[in-house]
Tab-separated table of C-alpha atoms in Angstrom:
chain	number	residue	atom	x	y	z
A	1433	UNK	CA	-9.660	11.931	2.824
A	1434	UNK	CA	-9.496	13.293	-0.579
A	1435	UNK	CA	-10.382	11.082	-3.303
A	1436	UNK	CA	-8.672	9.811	-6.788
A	1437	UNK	CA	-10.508	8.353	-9.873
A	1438	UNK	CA	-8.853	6.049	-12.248
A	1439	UNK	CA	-9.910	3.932	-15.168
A	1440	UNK	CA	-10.615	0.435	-14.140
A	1441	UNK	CA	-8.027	-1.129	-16.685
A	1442	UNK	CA	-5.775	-0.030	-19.412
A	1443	UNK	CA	-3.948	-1.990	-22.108
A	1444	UNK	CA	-0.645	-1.115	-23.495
A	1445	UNK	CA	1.939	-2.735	-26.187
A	1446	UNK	CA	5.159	-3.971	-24.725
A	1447	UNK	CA	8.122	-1.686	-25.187
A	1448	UNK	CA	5.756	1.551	-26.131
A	1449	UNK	CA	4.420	4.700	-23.458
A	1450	UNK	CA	1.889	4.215	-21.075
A	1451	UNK	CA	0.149	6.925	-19.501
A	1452	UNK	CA	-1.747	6.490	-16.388
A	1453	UNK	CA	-4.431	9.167	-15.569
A	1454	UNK	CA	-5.616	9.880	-11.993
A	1455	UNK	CA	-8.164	12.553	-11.673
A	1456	UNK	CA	-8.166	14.379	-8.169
A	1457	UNK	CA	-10.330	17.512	-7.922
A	1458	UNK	CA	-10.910	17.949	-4.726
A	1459	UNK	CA	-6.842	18.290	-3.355
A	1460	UNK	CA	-5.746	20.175	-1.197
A	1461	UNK	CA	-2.790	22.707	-1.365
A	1462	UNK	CA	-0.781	20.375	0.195
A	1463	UNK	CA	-1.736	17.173	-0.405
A	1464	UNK	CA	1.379	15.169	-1.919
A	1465	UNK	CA	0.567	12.531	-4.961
A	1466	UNK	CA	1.880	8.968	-4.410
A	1467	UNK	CA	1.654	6.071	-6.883
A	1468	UNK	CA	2.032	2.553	-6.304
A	1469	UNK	CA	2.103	-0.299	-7.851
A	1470	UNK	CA	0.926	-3.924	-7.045
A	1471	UNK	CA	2.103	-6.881	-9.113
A	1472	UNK	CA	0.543	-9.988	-9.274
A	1473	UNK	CA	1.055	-11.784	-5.745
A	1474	UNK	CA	3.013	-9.634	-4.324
A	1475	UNK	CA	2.257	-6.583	-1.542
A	1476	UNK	CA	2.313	-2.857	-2.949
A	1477	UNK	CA	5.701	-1.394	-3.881
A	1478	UNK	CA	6.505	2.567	-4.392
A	1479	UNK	CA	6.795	4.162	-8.252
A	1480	UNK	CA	7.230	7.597	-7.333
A	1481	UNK	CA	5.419	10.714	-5.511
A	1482	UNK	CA	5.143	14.394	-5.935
A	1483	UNK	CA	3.992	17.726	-4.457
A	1484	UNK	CA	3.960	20.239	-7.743
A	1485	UNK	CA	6.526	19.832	-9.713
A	1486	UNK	CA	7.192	16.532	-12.545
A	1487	UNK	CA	9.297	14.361	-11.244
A	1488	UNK	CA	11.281	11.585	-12.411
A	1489	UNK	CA	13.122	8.292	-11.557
A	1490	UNK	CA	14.505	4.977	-12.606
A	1491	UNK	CA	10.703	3.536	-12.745
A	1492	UNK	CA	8.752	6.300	-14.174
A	1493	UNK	CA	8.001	10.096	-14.486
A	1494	UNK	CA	5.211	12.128	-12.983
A	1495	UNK	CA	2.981	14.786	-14.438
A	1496	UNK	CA	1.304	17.103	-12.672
A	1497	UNK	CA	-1.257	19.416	-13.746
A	1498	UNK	CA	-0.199	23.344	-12.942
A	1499	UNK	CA	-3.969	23.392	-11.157
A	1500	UNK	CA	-2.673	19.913	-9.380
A	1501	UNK	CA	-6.805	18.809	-9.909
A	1502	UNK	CA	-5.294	15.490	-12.257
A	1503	UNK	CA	-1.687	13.756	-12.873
A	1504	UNK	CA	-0.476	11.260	-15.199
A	1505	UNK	CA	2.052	8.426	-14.276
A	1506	UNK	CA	4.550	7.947	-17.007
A	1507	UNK	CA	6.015	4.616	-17.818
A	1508	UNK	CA	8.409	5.091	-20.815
A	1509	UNK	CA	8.681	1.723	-22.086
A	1510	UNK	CA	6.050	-0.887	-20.869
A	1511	UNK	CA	7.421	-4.043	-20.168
A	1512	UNK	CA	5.605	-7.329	-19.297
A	1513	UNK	CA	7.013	-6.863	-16.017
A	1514	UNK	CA	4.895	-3.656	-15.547
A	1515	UNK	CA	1.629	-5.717	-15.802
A	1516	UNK	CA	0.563	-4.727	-12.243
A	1517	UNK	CA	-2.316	-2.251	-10.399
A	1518	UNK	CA	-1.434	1.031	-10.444
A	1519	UNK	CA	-2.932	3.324	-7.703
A	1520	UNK	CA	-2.793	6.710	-7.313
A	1521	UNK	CA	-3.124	7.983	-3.498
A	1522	UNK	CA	-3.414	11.541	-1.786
A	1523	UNK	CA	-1.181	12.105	1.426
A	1524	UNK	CA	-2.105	15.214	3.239
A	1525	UNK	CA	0.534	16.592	5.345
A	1526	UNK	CA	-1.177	16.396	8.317
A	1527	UNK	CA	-1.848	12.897	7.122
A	1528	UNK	CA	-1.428	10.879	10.608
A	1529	UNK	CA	-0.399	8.285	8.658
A	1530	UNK	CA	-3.482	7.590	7.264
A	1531	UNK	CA	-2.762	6.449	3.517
A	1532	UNK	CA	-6.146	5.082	1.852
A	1533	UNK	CA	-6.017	3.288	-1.604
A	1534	UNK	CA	-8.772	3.929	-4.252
A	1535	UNK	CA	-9.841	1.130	-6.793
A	1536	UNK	CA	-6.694	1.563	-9.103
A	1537	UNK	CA	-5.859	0.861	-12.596
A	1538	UNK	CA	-5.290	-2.259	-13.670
A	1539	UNK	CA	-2.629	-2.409	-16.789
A	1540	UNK	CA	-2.301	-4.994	-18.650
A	1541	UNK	CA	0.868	-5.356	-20.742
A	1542	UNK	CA	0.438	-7.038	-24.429
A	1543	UNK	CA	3.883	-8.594	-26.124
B	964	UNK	CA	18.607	-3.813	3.240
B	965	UNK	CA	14.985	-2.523	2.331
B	966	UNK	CA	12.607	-5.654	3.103
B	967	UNK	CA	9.648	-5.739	5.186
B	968	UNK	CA	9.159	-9.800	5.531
B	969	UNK	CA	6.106	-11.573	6.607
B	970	UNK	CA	5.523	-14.665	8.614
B	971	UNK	CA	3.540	-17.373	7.309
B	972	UNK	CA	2.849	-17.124	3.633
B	973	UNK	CA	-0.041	-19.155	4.100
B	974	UNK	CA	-2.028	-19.409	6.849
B	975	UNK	CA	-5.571	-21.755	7.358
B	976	UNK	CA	-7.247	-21.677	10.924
B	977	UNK	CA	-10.213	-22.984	12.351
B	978	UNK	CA	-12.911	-20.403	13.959
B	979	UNK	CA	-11.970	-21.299	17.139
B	980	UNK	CA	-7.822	-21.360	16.752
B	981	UNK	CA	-5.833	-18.795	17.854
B	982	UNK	CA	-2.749	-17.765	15.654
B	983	UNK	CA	-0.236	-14.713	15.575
B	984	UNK	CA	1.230	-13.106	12.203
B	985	UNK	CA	4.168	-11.375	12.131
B	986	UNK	CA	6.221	-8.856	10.397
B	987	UNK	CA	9.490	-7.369	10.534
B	988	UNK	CA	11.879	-4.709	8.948
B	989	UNK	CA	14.860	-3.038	9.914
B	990	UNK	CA	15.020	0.098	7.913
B	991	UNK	CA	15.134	2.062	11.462
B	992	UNK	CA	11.298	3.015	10.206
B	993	UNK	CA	9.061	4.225	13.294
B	994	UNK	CA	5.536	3.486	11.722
B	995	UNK	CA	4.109	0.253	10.656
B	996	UNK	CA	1.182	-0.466	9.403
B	997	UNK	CA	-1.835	-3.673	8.994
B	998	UNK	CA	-3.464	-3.739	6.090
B	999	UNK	CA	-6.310	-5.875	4.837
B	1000	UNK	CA	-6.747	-6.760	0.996
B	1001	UNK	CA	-9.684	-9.236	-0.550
B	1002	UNK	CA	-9.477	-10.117	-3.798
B	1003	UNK	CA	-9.480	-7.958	-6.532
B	1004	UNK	CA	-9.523	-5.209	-4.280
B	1005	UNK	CA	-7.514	-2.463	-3.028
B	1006	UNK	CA	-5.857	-2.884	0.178
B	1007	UNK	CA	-7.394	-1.508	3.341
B	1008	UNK	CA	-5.479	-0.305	6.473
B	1009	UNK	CA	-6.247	-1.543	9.658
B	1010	UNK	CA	-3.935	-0.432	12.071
B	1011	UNK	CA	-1.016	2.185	12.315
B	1012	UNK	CA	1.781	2.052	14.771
B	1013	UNK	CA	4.060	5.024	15.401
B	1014	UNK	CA	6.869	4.726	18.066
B	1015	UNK	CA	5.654	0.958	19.111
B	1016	UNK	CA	2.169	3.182	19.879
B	1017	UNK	CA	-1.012	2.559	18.792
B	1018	UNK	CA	-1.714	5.507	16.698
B	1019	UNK	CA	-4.770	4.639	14.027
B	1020	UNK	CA	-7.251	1.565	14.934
B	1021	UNK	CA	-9.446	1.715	11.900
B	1022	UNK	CA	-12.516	0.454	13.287
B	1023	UNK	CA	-11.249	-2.754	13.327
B	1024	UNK	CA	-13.362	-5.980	15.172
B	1025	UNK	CA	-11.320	-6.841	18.889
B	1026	UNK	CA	-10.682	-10.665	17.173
B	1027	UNK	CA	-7.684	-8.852	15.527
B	1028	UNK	CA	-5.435	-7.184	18.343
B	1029	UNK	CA	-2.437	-5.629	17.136
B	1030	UNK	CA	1.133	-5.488	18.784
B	1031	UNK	CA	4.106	-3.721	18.666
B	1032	UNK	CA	7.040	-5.160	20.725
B	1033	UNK	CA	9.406	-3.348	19.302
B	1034	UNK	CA	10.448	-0.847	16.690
B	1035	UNK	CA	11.413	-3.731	13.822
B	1036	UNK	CA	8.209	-6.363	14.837
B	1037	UNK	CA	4.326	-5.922	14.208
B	1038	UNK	CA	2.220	-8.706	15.250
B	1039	UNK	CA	-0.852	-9.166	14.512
B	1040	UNK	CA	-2.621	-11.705	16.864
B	1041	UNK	CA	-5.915	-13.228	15.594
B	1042	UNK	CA	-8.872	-15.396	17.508
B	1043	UNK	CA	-12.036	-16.281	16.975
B	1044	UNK	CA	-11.994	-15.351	13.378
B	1045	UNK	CA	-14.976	-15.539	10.409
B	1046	UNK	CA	-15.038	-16.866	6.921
B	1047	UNK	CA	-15.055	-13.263	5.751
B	1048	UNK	CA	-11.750	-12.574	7.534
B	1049	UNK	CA	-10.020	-14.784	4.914
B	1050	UNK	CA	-7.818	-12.541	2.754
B	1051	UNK	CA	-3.917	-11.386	2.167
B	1052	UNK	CA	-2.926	-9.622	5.260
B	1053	UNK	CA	-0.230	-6.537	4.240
B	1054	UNK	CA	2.475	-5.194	6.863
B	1055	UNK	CA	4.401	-2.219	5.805
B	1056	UNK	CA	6.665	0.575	7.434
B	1057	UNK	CA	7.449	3.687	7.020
B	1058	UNK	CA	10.049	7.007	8.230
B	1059	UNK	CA	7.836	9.338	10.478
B	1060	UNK	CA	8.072	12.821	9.783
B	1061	UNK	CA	5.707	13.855	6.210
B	1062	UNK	CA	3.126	12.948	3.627
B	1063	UNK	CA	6.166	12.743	1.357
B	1064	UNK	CA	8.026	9.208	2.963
B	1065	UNK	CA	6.980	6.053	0.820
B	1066	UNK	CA	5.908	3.226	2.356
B	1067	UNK	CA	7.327	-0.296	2.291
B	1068	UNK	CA	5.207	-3.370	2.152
B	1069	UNK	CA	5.983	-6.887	2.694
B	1070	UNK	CA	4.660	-10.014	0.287
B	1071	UNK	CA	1.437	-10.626	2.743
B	1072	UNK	CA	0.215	-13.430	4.625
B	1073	UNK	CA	-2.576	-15.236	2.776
B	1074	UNK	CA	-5.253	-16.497	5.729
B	1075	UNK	CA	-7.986	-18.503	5.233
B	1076	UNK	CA	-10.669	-18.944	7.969
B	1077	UNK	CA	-12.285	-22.881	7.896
């Protein structure tokens, strides 16, 4: 499986831009990039995926590099809410459902 | 209705009891996963279902056995478990069909082995 490298933590200011970096050098042409988030007791739930192209949605936007080797989870307006690991994961398409989580990001949201 | 719900929250057994967790979503999804999370780690998948098959057994020691009644229930039947076994058991389910389908996880079980 191809891996992703993240900072172990990052610290934002409520109501300001974070930007999560995942670094992933070694993907594949058509790996897709999935983020997820985990909040504090509570299983994994879905931010937002991509192949290429940005992408965004109600919970944050998606930046991918035009040599797809790194991409950058944006969350507009960090809210204490957003205090959660954030982990970036590789899906290859012939992926057999295998979907392995690296070490993640751990944000920490400051009022 | 997108929930994946888990049976117990909490769950403390013995070494020599034999218990069953369970999970359950009806989202029409044909895979569902086990996954296995200690603290302040990232979760790790055990088991992958597709079409109430076993499709991906990571590895995994026979005192977990997996099962897959139907297309909305995952069991996960444990006995003759360890100390070490003791962490937040993850279900989640998924469409079939690409790399590109999100998964959905449920809250966990949270076992601890006596």
């Amino acid at each position: 499986d191809a891996k992703t490298t993240q900072p172990n933590s990052m610290e934002s200011n409520e109501e300001e831009p974070v930007h999560l970096p995942c670094n992933h050098s070694t993907i594949s042409g058509t790996d897709y990039i999935h983020w997820y988030r985990q909040l504090p007791s509570q299983g994994p739930e879905y931010v937002i995926h991509g192949l290429t192209s940005n992408v965004n949605n109600r919970m944050a936007s998606l930046a991918i590099a035009e040599d797809r080797k790194s991409s950058t989870l944006i969350l507009h307006r960090a809210t204490l809410r957003d205090a959660a690991v954030y982990y970036c994961i590789l899906r290859p398409h012939n992926y057999g459902q295998n979907f392995v989580f690296g070490p993640g990001t751990r944000l920490s949201v400051l009022p | 209705d997108t929930e994946v719900t888990q049976t117990p929250k909490h769950l403390v057994m013995g070494m020599t009891n034999k218990k069953s967790l369970k999970c359950e979503q009806h989202m029409g999804h044909r895979a569902m996963y086990w996954y296995k999370q200690k603290a302040k780690k990232p979760p790790e998948l055990m088991f992958v279902y597709s079409y109430e098959k076993l499709s991906i057994n990571e590895s995994v020691p026979s005192r977990f056995s997996p099962e897959c009644p139907n297309s909305s229930l995952l069991n996960l039947h444990l006995h003759a478990l360890q100390p070490e076994d003791s962490a937040l058991y993850l279900c989640a389910s998924s469409q079939l069909g690409g790399p590109f389908y999100e998964q959905y996880f449920g809250p966990g079980t949270r076992l601890t082995v006596t």
